[in-house]
Coordinates of C-alpha atoms in Angstrom, one line a residue:
M3 CA -24.2 130.5 -42.6
S4 CA -26.5 133.3 -43.7
H5 CA -25.2 136.8 -44.3
L6 CA -27.2 138.0 -41.3
A7 CA -25.7 135.3 -39.1
V8 CA -22.2 136.3 -40.2
K9 CA -23.0 139.9 -39.2
I10 CA -24.3 138.8 -35.8
V11 CA -21.1 136.7 -35.2
I12 CA -18.9 139.5 -36.2
S13 CA -20.8 141.9 -34.0
L14 CA -20.5 139.5 -31.0
L15 CA -16.7 139.1 -31.6
L16 CA -16.3 142.9 -31.7
L17 CA -18.2 143.2 -28.4
I18 CA -16.0 140.6 -26.9
S19 CA -12.9 142.3 -28.2
I20 CA -14.0 145.7 -26.8
S21 CA -15.0 144.3 -23.4
A22 CA -11.7 142.4 -23.1
C23 CA -9.6 145.6 -23.4
Q24 CA -11.7 147.5 -20.9
P25 CA -10.5 147.7 -17.3
S26 CA -13.1 146.3 -15.1
S27 CA -14.9 148.9 -12.9
K28 CA -15.4 146.3 -10.1
S29 CA -12.1 145.5 -8.3
T30 CA -11.3 142.1 -6.8
V31 CA -8.8 143.8 -4.5
P32 CA -9.9 143.4 -0.9
D33 CA -12.2 146.1 0.3
D34 CA -10.0 147.0 3.2
V35 CA -7.0 147.5 0.9
V36 CA -9.1 149.7 -1.5
A37 CA -10.3 151.8 1.5
K38 CA -6.8 152.3 2.8
Q39 CA -5.4 153.3 -0.6
T40 CA -8.4 155.6 -1.2
T41 CA -7.7 157.4 2.0
E42 CA -4.0 157.7 1.2
I43 CA -4.6 159.1 -2.3
D44 CA -7.2 161.5 -0.9
K45 CA -4.5 162.8 1.4
L46 CA -2.0 163.2 -1.5
F47 CA -4.6 165.2 -3.5
A48 CA -6.0 167.3 -0.6
E49 CA -4.5 170.5 -2.1
F50 CA -6.6 170.0 -5.2
D51 CA -9.8 169.2 -3.4
D52 CA -11.2 172.7 -3.6
I53 CA -13.8 173.9 -6.2
G54 CA -12.1 177.3 -6.1
K55 CA -8.8 175.9 -7.5
P56 CA -7.7 174.0 -10.7
G57 CA -8.2 170.3 -10.1
A58 CA -7.0 166.8 -10.9
S59 CA -8.3 163.5 -12.2
V60 CA -6.7 160.4 -10.9
A61 CA -7.1 156.8 -11.9
V62 CA -5.2 153.6 -10.9
L63 CA -5.2 150.2 -12.7
K64 CA -4.0 147.2 -10.8
D65 CA -4.1 143.6 -12.3
G66 CA -6.4 144.8 -15.0
E67 CA -8.9 146.4 -12.7
V68 CA -9.7 150.0 -11.9
V69 CA -9.1 150.2 -8.2
F70 CA -9.3 154.0 -7.9
S71 CA -10.9 156.8 -10.0
K72 CA -11.7 160.2 -8.7
G73 CA -11.8 163.9 -9.6
Y74 CA -10.7 166.8 -7.4
G75 CA -11.2 170.6 -7.7
S76 CA -12.5 172.6 -10.6
A77 CA -12.5 171.9 -14.3
N78 CA -13.7 175.5 -15.0
L79 CA -13.1 178.3 -12.5
E80 CA -15.6 180.7 -14.2
Y81 CA -18.5 178.4 -13.6
D82 CA -17.3 176.3 -10.6
I83 CA -17.6 173.0 -12.6
P84 CA -16.0 170.2 -10.7
V85 CA -13.6 167.7 -12.1
T86 CA -15.1 164.2 -12.4
P87 CA -13.7 160.9 -13.8
D88 CA -15.4 161.9 -17.1
T89 CA -13.7 165.3 -17.4
M90 CA -11.5 165.5 -20.5
F91 CA -8.1 167.1 -20.3
H92 CA -5.6 168.1 -22.9
V93 CA -2.7 165.8 -22.1
A94 CA 0.1 167.4 -24.2
S95 CA 3.1 165.1 -24.8
V96 CA 1.4 162.0 -23.5
S97 CA -0.1 162.2 -27.0
K98 CA 3.2 161.1 -28.6
Q99 CA 2.8 157.4 -27.8
F100 CA -0.4 157.2 -29.7
T101 CA 1.3 158.8 -32.7
V102 CA 4.0 156.2 -32.8
F103 CA 1.5 153.4 -32.3
A104 CA -0.5 154.7 -35.4
I105 CA 2.7 154.6 -37.5
L106 CA 3.5 151.0 -36.3
L107 CA 0.0 149.9 -37.2
L108 CA 0.6 151.1 -40.8
A109 CA 4.0 149.5 -40.8
E110 CA 2.4 146.2 -39.7
E111 CA 0.0 146.4 -42.6
G112 CA 2.9 146.9 -45.0
K113 CA 1.9 150.5 -45.9
L114 CA 5.2 151.9 -44.8
N115 CA 8.5 150.9 -43.0
F116 CA 9.7 152.3 -39.7
D117 CA 13.1 153.0 -41.3
D118 CA 11.7 154.8 -44.3
D119 CA 13.0 158.3 -45.1
V120 CA 10.5 160.9 -44.0
R121 CA 10.9 162.7 -47.3
Q122 CA 9.4 159.8 -49.0
Y123 CA 6.0 160.9 -47.5
I124 CA 6.7 164.6 -46.8
P125 CA 8.9 165.9 -49.6
E126 CA 8.6 169.4 -48.2
V127 CA 11.1 168.4 -45.5
P128 CA 14.4 169.8 -46.7
D129 CA 17.2 167.5 -47.8
F130 CA 19.8 168.0 -45.1
G131 CA 22.3 165.6 -46.7
N132 CA 21.4 162.8 -44.2
T133 CA 18.5 160.5 -44.2
I134 CA 16.0 161.1 -41.5
T135 CA 13.9 158.0 -40.8
L136 CA 10.5 157.7 -39.2
R137 CA 12.4 155.8 -36.4
H138 CA 14.6 158.8 -35.8
L139 CA 11.5 161.0 -35.5
A140 CA 9.8 158.6 -33.0
S141 CA 12.9 158.5 -30.8
H142 CA 13.9 162.2 -30.7
T143 CA 17.1 161.4 -32.5
S144 CA 16.4 163.1 -35.9
G145 CA 18.2 166.3 -35.2
I146 CA 15.2 168.3 -36.5
R147 CA 14.8 171.6 -34.6
D148 CA 11.9 171.8 -32.2
Q149 CA 8.8 173.5 -33.5
W150 CA 7.9 175.4 -30.3
N151 CA 11.3 176.9 -29.9
L152 CA 11.5 177.9 -33.5
L153 CA 8.1 179.6 -33.3
R154 CA 9.1 181.4 -30.1
M155 CA 12.3 182.7 -31.8
A156 CA 10.3 183.8 -34.7
G157 CA 8.1 185.9 -32.4
W158 CA 5.1 183.7 -32.0
R159 CA 3.2 183.4 -28.7
L160 CA 2.3 179.8 -27.7
D161 CA -1.3 180.9 -27.2
D162 CA -1.5 181.9 -30.9
V163 CA -3.5 179.7 -33.2
I164 CA -0.9 177.2 -34.4
T165 CA -1.8 174.8 -37.1
T166 CA 0.0 171.8 -38.6
E167 CA 0.3 173.9 -41.8
H168 CA 2.2 176.6 -39.9
I169 CA 4.6 174.0 -38.5
L170 CA 5.2 172.4 -41.9
K171 CA 6.0 175.7 -43.5
M172 CA 8.5 176.5 -40.7
V173 CA 10.2 173.1 -41.2
A174 CA 10.4 173.6 -45.0
K175 CA 12.5 176.8 -44.4
Q176 CA 15.2 175.1 -42.2
K177 CA 18.7 175.0 -43.5
E178 CA 20.4 172.9 -40.9
L179 CA 19.8 170.2 -38.3
N180 CA 20.8 170.3 -34.7
F181 CA 23.0 167.3 -35.3
K182 CA 23.4 164.3 -37.7
P183 CA 20.4 161.9 -37.4
G184 CA 21.1 159.2 -34.8
E185 CA 24.1 160.9 -33.2
E186 CA 22.3 162.4 -30.2
F187 CA 19.0 162.4 -28.3
L188 CA 17.4 165.8 -28.1
Y189 CA 13.7 166.1 -27.5
S190 CA 11.9 167.4 -30.6
N191 CA 8.1 167.9 -30.9
T192 CA 8.5 168.5 -34.6
G193 CA 9.2 164.8 -35.2
F194 CA 5.8 163.8 -34.0
T195 CA 4.0 166.4 -35.9
L196 CA 5.7 165.0 -39.0
L197 CA 4.7 161.4 -38.0
A198 CA 1.1 162.4 -37.7
E199 CA 1.2 164.0 -41.1
V200 CA 2.7 160.8 -42.5
V201 CA -0.2 158.8 -41.0
A202 CA -2.7 161.2 -42.6
R203 CA -1.0 161.0 -46.1
V204 CA -0.5 157.3 -46.1
S205 CA -4.0 156.4 -44.7
G206 CA -5.9 159.1 -46.7
K207 CA -7.6 160.2 -43.5
S208 CA -7.0 163.0 -41.1
F209 CA -4.9 161.9 -38.1
A210 CA -7.8 162.6 -35.8
Q211 CA -10.1 160.4 -37.9
F212 CA -7.5 157.6 -38.2
T213 CA -6.9 157.4 -34.5
Q214 CA -10.6 157.6 -33.7
E215 CA -11.3 154.6 -36.0
R216 CA -8.2 152.5 -35.3
L217 CA -7.4 153.3 -31.6
F218 CA -10.1 155.0 -29.6
T219 CA -13.2 153.2 -30.9
P220 CA -11.9 149.6 -30.7
L221 CA -10.5 150.3 -27.2
N222 CA -13.8 151.9 -26.1
M223 CA -12.0 155.1 -25.3
S224 CA -15.3 157.0 -25.7
N225 CA -13.9 160.2 -24.1
S226 CA -10.8 160.6 -26.3
L227 CA -10.1 162.6 -29.5
F228 CA -7.2 164.4 -31.2
Y229 CA -8.0 168.1 -31.3
D230 CA -7.1 169.4 -34.7
D231 CA -9.6 172.3 -34.8
H232 CA -9.1 175.0 -32.1
Q233 CA -12.8 176.1 -32.5
K234 CA -14.2 172.6 -32.0
I235 CA -16.5 172.2 -29.0
V236 CA -15.5 169.4 -26.6
S237 CA -18.1 168.4 -24.0
N238 CA -16.9 167.9 -20.4
R239 CA -13.5 169.5 -21.0
A240 CA -11.3 171.1 -18.5
Y241 CA -9.7 174.5 -19.0
S242 CA -6.3 175.4 -17.9
Y243 CA -4.9 178.0 -15.4
E244 CA -1.7 179.3 -14.0
P245 CA -1.1 180.8 -10.5
I246 CA -0.7 184.5 -9.9
D247 CA -0.2 186.5 -6.7
N248 CA -3.9 186.7 -5.8
G249 CA -5.2 183.4 -7.3
Y250 CA -5.3 182.1 -10.9
Q251 CA -5.5 183.4 -14.4
K252 CA -6.6 181.6 -17.6
S253 CA -3.8 179.9 -19.6
V254 CA -5.1 179.9 -23.1
L255 CA -4.4 177.1 -25.6
N256 CA -5.3 177.4 -29.3
Y257 CA -3.3 174.5 -30.8
A258 CA -4.8 173.1 -34.0
N259 CA -1.9 170.7 -34.6
V260 CA -1.7 167.0 -33.7
G261 CA 0.9 164.3 -33.2
A262 CA 3.2 165.9 -30.7
T263 CA 0.3 167.1 -28.6
S264 CA -3.5 167.8 -28.6
L265 CA -5.0 164.6 -27.4
F266 CA -8.1 165.2 -25.2
T267 CA -8.8 162.3 -23.0
T268 CA -9.7 161.2 -19.4
A269 CA -7.7 159.4 -16.8
E270 CA -9.9 156.3 -17.1
D271 CA -9.5 156.2 -20.9
L272 CA -5.7 156.3 -20.5
L273 CA -6.0 153.2 -18.3
K274 CA -7.9 151.5 -21.2
W275 CA -5.0 152.5 -23.4
S276 CA -2.5 151.2 -20.8
E277 CA -4.2 147.9 -20.6
N278 CA -3.8 147.4 -24.3
F279 CA -0.1 147.1 -23.7
T280 CA -1.0 143.9 -21.8
A281 CA -3.9 142.7 -23.8
S282 CA -2.7 143.7 -27.3
T283 CA -6.3 144.2 -28.4
V284 CA -5.3 146.7 -30.9
G285 CA -2.0 146.0 -32.6
S286 CA 0.1 142.9 -32.3
P287 CA 2.5 141.9 -29.5
L288 CA 5.3 142.9 -31.8
I289 CA 4.1 146.5 -31.9
I290 CA 3.9 146.5 -28.1
K291 CA 7.4 145.1 -27.9
Q292 CA 8.7 147.7 -30.3
M293 CA 7.1 150.6 -28.4
N294 CA 8.7 149.4 -25.2
T295 CA 12.2 148.8 -26.7
L296 CA 14.9 151.3 -25.9
A297 CA 16.0 153.3 -29.0
T298 CA 19.7 153.3 -29.8
L299 CA 22.1 155.9 -31.1
N300 CA 24.5 155.4 -34.0
N301 CA 27.2 154.2 -31.6
G302 CA 24.8 151.7 -30.1
D303 CA 24.2 153.6 -26.8
T304 CA 20.8 153.8 -25.3
F305 CA 19.5 156.9 -23.4
G306 CA 16.3 155.9 -21.6
G307 CA 14.1 156.7 -24.5
A308 CA 11.8 154.2 -26.2
Y309 CA 9.3 155.2 -28.8
G310 CA 6.9 157.9 -27.7
Q311 CA 7.7 156.8 -24.1
F312 CA 10.6 156.7 -21.6
V313 CA 11.9 153.8 -19.6
S314 CA 12.6 154.8 -16.0
Y315 CA 13.3 153.1 -12.6
H316 CA 12.0 154.0 -9.2
N317 CA 13.7 152.3 -6.3
G318 CA 14.9 149.6 -8.7
I319 CA 11.5 149.0 -10.2
K320 CA 11.1 149.5 -14.0
Y321 CA 8.3 151.6 -15.2
I322 CA 7.4 153.2 -18.6
Q323 CA 6.2 156.8 -18.6
H324 CA 5.6 160.1 -20.3
S325 CA 4.6 163.5 -18.9
G326 CA 2.9 166.3 -20.7
G327 CA 2.6 170.1 -20.2
D328 CA 1.0 172.7 -22.4
A329 CA -0.4 176.0 -21.2
G330 CA -1.7 175.2 -17.7
F331 CA -2.3 171.5 -18.4
R332 CA 0.0 168.9 -16.7
S333 CA -0.4 165.2 -17.3
Y334 CA 1.4 161.9 -16.5
L335 CA 0.9 158.3 -17.4
A336 CA 3.1 155.6 -15.8
R337 CA 3.0 151.8 -16.4
F338 CA 4.7 149.3 -14.1
P339 CA 4.5 146.3 -16.5
E340 CA 6.0 143.7 -14.2
Q341 CA 3.7 144.7 -11.3
N342 CA 0.5 145.1 -13.5
L343 CA 0.1 148.7 -12.2
A344 CA -0.8 151.8 -14.2
I345 CA -1.4 155.3 -12.9
A346 CA -2.9 158.3 -14.8
I347 CA -3.0 161.8 -13.4
L348 CA -4.4 164.8 -15.2
N349 CA -4.2 168.4 -14.0
N350 CA -5.3 171.8 -15.3
G351 CA -3.1 174.0 -13.1
A352 CA 0.4 174.9 -14.2
D353 CA 1.8 174.5 -10.7
A354 CA 0.9 170.8 -10.5
R355 CA 3.5 168.1 -10.5
P356 CA 1.6 164.9 -11.4
W357 CA 4.8 162.8 -12.0
E358 CA 5.8 163.2 -8.3
L359 CA 2.3 162.3 -7.2
A360 CA 2.2 159.2 -9.5
L361 CA 5.3 157.8 -7.9
Q362 CA 3.9 158.4 -4.4
I363 CA 0.8 156.5 -5.4
A364 CA 3.0 153.7 -6.8
E365 CA 4.9 153.5 -3.5
R366 CA 1.7 152.9 -1.7
F367 CA 0.5 150.2 -4.0
L368 CA 3.8 148.4 -4.4
E369 CA 5.1 149.1 -0.9
I370 CA 8.5 150.3 -2.2
N371 CA 8.9 153.4 -0.1
T372 CA 12.6 152.9 0.6
P373 CA 14.3 156.2 -0.3
R374 CA 18.1 156.1 -0.8
P375 CA 20.4 157.0 2.2
Q376 CA 20.7 160.8 2.4
N377 CA 24.4 160.8 1.8
A378 CA 24.8 157.9 -0.6
I379 CA 25.7 160.1 -3.6
A380 CA 28.0 162.2 -1.4
D381 CA 29.8 159.1 -0.2
A382 CA 30.3 158.0 -3.7
F383 CA 31.7 161.4 -4.6
M384 CA 34.1 161.3 -1.7
E385 CA 35.3 157.8 -2.7
S386 CA 36.2 159.2 -6.1
M387 CA 38.5 161.7 -4.6
S388 CA 42.1 161.0 -3.7
P389 CA 42.9 160.5 0.0
K390 CA 44.6 163.9 0.0
Q391 CA 41.5 165.6 -1.3
A392 CA 38.8 163.8 0.7
P393 CA 37.7 165.2 4.1
N394 CA 37.5 163.0 7.1
S395 CA 33.7 162.7 6.9
F396 CA 30.9 164.2 4.8
E397 CA 29.8 167.0 7.0
I398 CA 29.6 170.6 6.0
S399 CA 32.5 172.3 7.5
K400 CA 31.5 174.3 10.6
N401 CA 34.7 176.4 10.4
E402 CA 34.2 179.2 7.9
L403 CA 37.0 179.4 5.4
S404 CA 39.0 182.7 5.3
E405 CA 37.9 185.4 2.8
D406 CA 41.4 185.1 1.2
I407 CA 40.7 181.5 0.3
L408 CA 37.1 182.2 -0.8
N409 CA 38.2 185.2 -2.9
A410 CA 40.5 183.0 -4.9
Y411 CA 37.4 181.3 -6.4
V412 CA 35.4 184.5 -7.1
G413 CA 34.9 185.2 -10.7
H414 CA 33.3 184.3 -14.0
Y415 CA 33.5 180.7 -15.5
W416 CA 32.7 179.7 -19.0
N417 CA 31.6 176.2 -20.1
E418 CA 32.7 175.8 -23.7
P419 CA 30.8 172.6 -24.7
D420 CA 27.4 174.0 -23.7
A421 CA 28.2 177.7 -24.1
Y422 CA 27.1 179.1 -20.8
S423 CA 28.7 181.1 -18.0
R424 CA 28.4 181.1 -14.3
E425 CA 29.4 183.7 -11.7
I426 CA 30.8 182.9 -8.3
Y427 CA 30.6 185.8 -5.8
L428 CA 30.9 186.4 -2.0
D429 CA 27.8 187.4 0.0
N430 CA 28.3 187.8 3.8
G431 CA 31.3 185.5 3.9
R432 CA 29.6 182.7 1.8
L433 CA 30.3 181.8 -1.8
M434 CA 27.3 182.0 -4.1
Y435 CA 26.8 180.2 -7.4
S436 CA 24.9 182.3 -9.9
R437 CA 23.2 181.1 -13.1
G438 CA 21.8 184.5 -13.7
K439 CA 19.5 187.0 -12.0
N440 CA 17.3 185.5 -9.3
D441 CA 18.8 182.0 -9.8
V442 CA 21.5 181.7 -7.2
S443 CA 22.5 178.8 -4.9
P444 CA 24.7 179.1 -1.8
L445 CA 27.8 176.9 -1.5
A446 CA 28.8 175.3 1.8
P447 CA 32.4 174.2 2.2
V448 CA 33.2 170.5 2.4
N449 CA 37.0 171.1 2.4
E450 CA 39.2 173.9 1.3
N451 CA 38.4 173.7 -2.4
T452 CA 35.2 171.6 -2.5
F453 CA 31.7 172.9 -1.8
K454 CA 28.2 171.4 -1.6
M455 CA 25.5 173.3 -3.4
L456 CA 22.5 174.0 -1.2
N457 CA 18.8 174.5 -2.0
V458 CA 18.9 172.3 -5.1
E459 CA 17.5 168.8 -6.0
G460 CA 20.0 166.0 -5.9
E461 CA 23.6 166.1 -4.7
I462 CA 25.7 168.7 -6.4
F463 CA 29.3 169.4 -5.6
V464 CA 31.5 172.3 -6.9
E465 CA 35.3 171.9 -6.9
F466 CA 37.8 174.6 -7.7
T467 CA 41.2 173.6 -9.1
E468 CA 44.1 174.9 -11.3
D469 CA 45.4 173.5 -14.6
G470 CA 48.5 175.3 -15.5
E471 CA 47.6 178.9 -15.8
Q472 CA 43.8 178.2 -15.9
N473 CA 41.4 178.2 -13.0
L474 CA 38.8 175.5 -13.3
M475 CA 35.4 174.9 -11.7
T476 CA 34.1 171.4 -11.9
V477 CA 30.5 170.7 -11.1
R478 CA 29.4 167.1 -10.4
V479 CA 25.7 166.3 -10.4
D480 CA 24.6 163.1 -8.5
N481 CA 28.1 161.7 -9.2
I482 CA 27.0 161.0 -12.7
D483 CA 27.4 164.2 -14.8
T484 CA 30.4 166.4 -14.7
Y485 CA 30.7 169.9 -16.1
V486 CA 34.0 171.8 -16.3
S487 CA 34.2 175.5 -16.7
V488 CA 37.2 177.8 -17.2
A489 CA 37.6 181.2 -15.4
Y490 CA 37.6 184.2 -17.8
T491 CA 37.6 188.0 -17.6
P492 CA 34.4 189.6 -19.0
V493 CA 34.8 192.1 -21.7
E494 CA 34.8 195.8 -20.8
V495 CA 31.4 197.1 -22.0
T496 CA 31.4 200.5 -23.7
E497 CA 28.9 202.2 -26.0
T498 CA 31.5 202.2 -28.7
W499 CA 32.0 198.4 -28.4
L500 CA 28.2 197.8 -28.3
S501 CA 27.7 199.9 -31.4
Q502 CA 29.5 197.1 -33.4
F503 CA 26.4 195.0 -33.0
A504 CA 23.8 197.6 -33.8
G505 CA 21.6 197.1 -36.8
S506 CA 18.9 194.8 -38.2
Y507 CA 19.3 191.1 -38.8
Y508 CA 17.1 188.8 -40.8
S509 CA 16.6 185.0 -40.7
P510 CA 15.0 183.3 -43.7
E511 CA 14.6 180.2 -41.6
L512 CA 12.4 182.0 -39.1
S513 CA 11.0 184.7 -41.5
S514 CA 11.9 187.1 -38.7
T515 CA 13.9 190.3 -38.2
Y516 CA 15.7 191.4 -35.0
H517 CA 16.9 195.0 -34.4
F518 CA 19.7 195.8 -31.9
S519 CA 20.6 199.2 -30.5
P520 CA 23.0 200.2 -27.7
D521 CA 21.3 201.3 -24.5
N522 CA 23.7 202.3 -21.7
D523 CA 25.8 199.2 -21.1
Q524 CA 23.5 196.8 -22.8
L525 CA 21.9 196.0 -26.2
K526 CA 18.2 196.5 -26.7
I527 CA 16.4 193.9 -28.9
S528 CA 13.4 195.1 -30.8
H529 CA 11.0 192.8 -32.7
Y530 CA 7.6 193.5 -34.0
R531 CA 6.0 190.7 -32.0
L532 CA 8.5 190.3 -29.1
S533 CA 8.5 192.6 -26.2
D534 CA 11.6 194.9 -26.3
H535 CA 14.2 193.7 -23.8
H536 CA 17.8 194.2 -23.0
I537 CA 20.7 191.8 -23.1
A538 CA 24.2 192.1 -21.6
P539 CA 27.3 190.3 -22.9
V540 CA 28.2 187.1 -21.2
K541 CA 31.6 186.5 -22.8
G542 CA 33.1 188.3 -25.8
D543 CA 30.6 188.3 -28.6
F544 CA 28.2 186.0 -26.8
F545 CA 25.0 187.4 -25.3
R546 CA 22.0 185.7 -23.6
S547 CA 18.5 186.8 -24.3
Q548 CA 14.9 185.8 -23.4
V549 CA 14.6 183.9 -26.7
G550 CA 18.0 182.2 -26.8
D551 CA 21.8 182.5 -26.6
I552 CA 23.1 184.8 -29.3
S553 CA 26.6 184.4 -30.7
F554 CA 27.6 187.2 -33.1
E555 CA 29.9 186.3 -36.1
R556 CA 32.5 188.5 -37.8
E557 CA 34.1 188.9 -41.1
D558 CA 37.9 188.7 -41.5
S559 CA 38.0 192.4 -41.1
G560 CA 36.4 192.1 -37.7
A561 CA 33.1 193.7 -38.7
V562 CA 30.0 191.9 -37.3
N563 CA 28.0 190.4 -40.2
G564 CA 25.4 188.2 -38.4
F565 CA 24.6 186.0 -35.5
R566 CA 23.4 182.5 -34.6
I567 CA 20.9 181.8 -31.9
S568 CA 20.3 178.7 -29.8
N569 CA 17.6 177.9 -27.3
G570 CA 17.6 174.4 -25.7
R571 CA 16.1 172.3 -28.5
V572 CA 17.1 174.6 -31.3
R573 CA 20.7 175.1 -32.4
N574 CA 22.1 177.8 -34.6
P575 CA 19.5 179.4 -36.9
Y576 CA 21.3 182.1 -38.7
F577 CA 20.5 185.8 -38.9
K578 CA 22.3 187.9 -41.5
K579 CA 23.0 191.6 -40.9
L580 CA 21.1 193.8 -43.3

């Protein structure tokens, strides 16, 4: 065979490969079914169908065919540019599955191992005394502190220009992990930034270039790219917005880092990606299996997380999903592998909830709209109670309890494992459960010491008991999670007491200085980039601020010498008093 003939055969094979992985634009689903589903989806997205509002792009794949693809609303409010199926959106954390896939492609080629130490490729990562593997990073079990929370603590705004270099420098300064690798699941964007950097260093190409050549081009994802340059022009892109009292305002995004985020794509391109999990056009079936396999902790437990994705269930049906949210962008990709259904929804308004809409679409295609009985969780809770405790039926007591009974439960409660406080107080004869200012839920009595929390998602019950000399408050969420807090007496706040904490504190891990000064019955925090704000003590030397929970530490003499701060995905960076 001539050299030219070989080239022609290879070209034909490539064309066949590309076309095989593309969802067909012509559906074999009966026209009347398509018409019905189109009408139903239009109703679901009616709120977005306004050129004066941020919009949505929706696409549905069933049995390998695109059965719905449509845009709603505006991609750019300044110029009234409508969203179309070709509009490209920043999809935030939906990016993560692409990052893991790229790592597994290199592993399949023998260029790395999924269980390699990350320091083998990025020696700037500190030696924390325990090996952090690429697998740990890909499953949020590494213990590495989250990049966004670290930056926020250091005074950065998330609309600053943030590059991969900035993040790597921050990681290099860390002294501790949140926990020993593999011991817990705690979502960490940092792990995926590191994975993308591993891909770049091993392949010798930028992560954006590698994914373009190895993922997007062979899958014919012609409207997809990883955005590693905040000044790069992207045609047909949407811009993001957030609601304000009289409309919307721009929500600016200047990320120049990839791996954890920064994929620009369309809903239809995401369906091509989704179909690859069935067709395995790029990557072997072993990679697909690995991607979909639940990760395990050191003790063998699973937690619903796979690799760059999460495994969930809706009305008993398994689906694999990931959501995304940066600035005003909201995104969601869900695959129902056993039903050959995939749904991609992209929004550019911060008030959108695409994950809820995706499940509503799924219900219409799979005819699984069978919500649980309203009191199923409550019944299970009652069954867990002793006959003496349980009321005759689950109905909110219509007889108001006396104020003497209710007053016995009023007070402050401290949860030691998670270091938070809650306040219970009376308001017009009803107990109120307070998480802080403007975050309060009323409690309705079920029996004399058990209450149902109102105006919240799920079934939450609050029970007050005694254990020796301690008053306890037990909160049960959906009869699955239980949180026990102990009553305590808040410290008496005086200016003399507050003055113990006054001064400047520096953290080498964050390259940041906080200054505290007493101001009436609170502490004022000053920082050169953060807005000055006040904090009040929660319990003893523990304060809660806008950037995290602050726990002051003392010398043996009792003098305050520093503090540690925690904020969701970051635990305990240290600030030393200057």
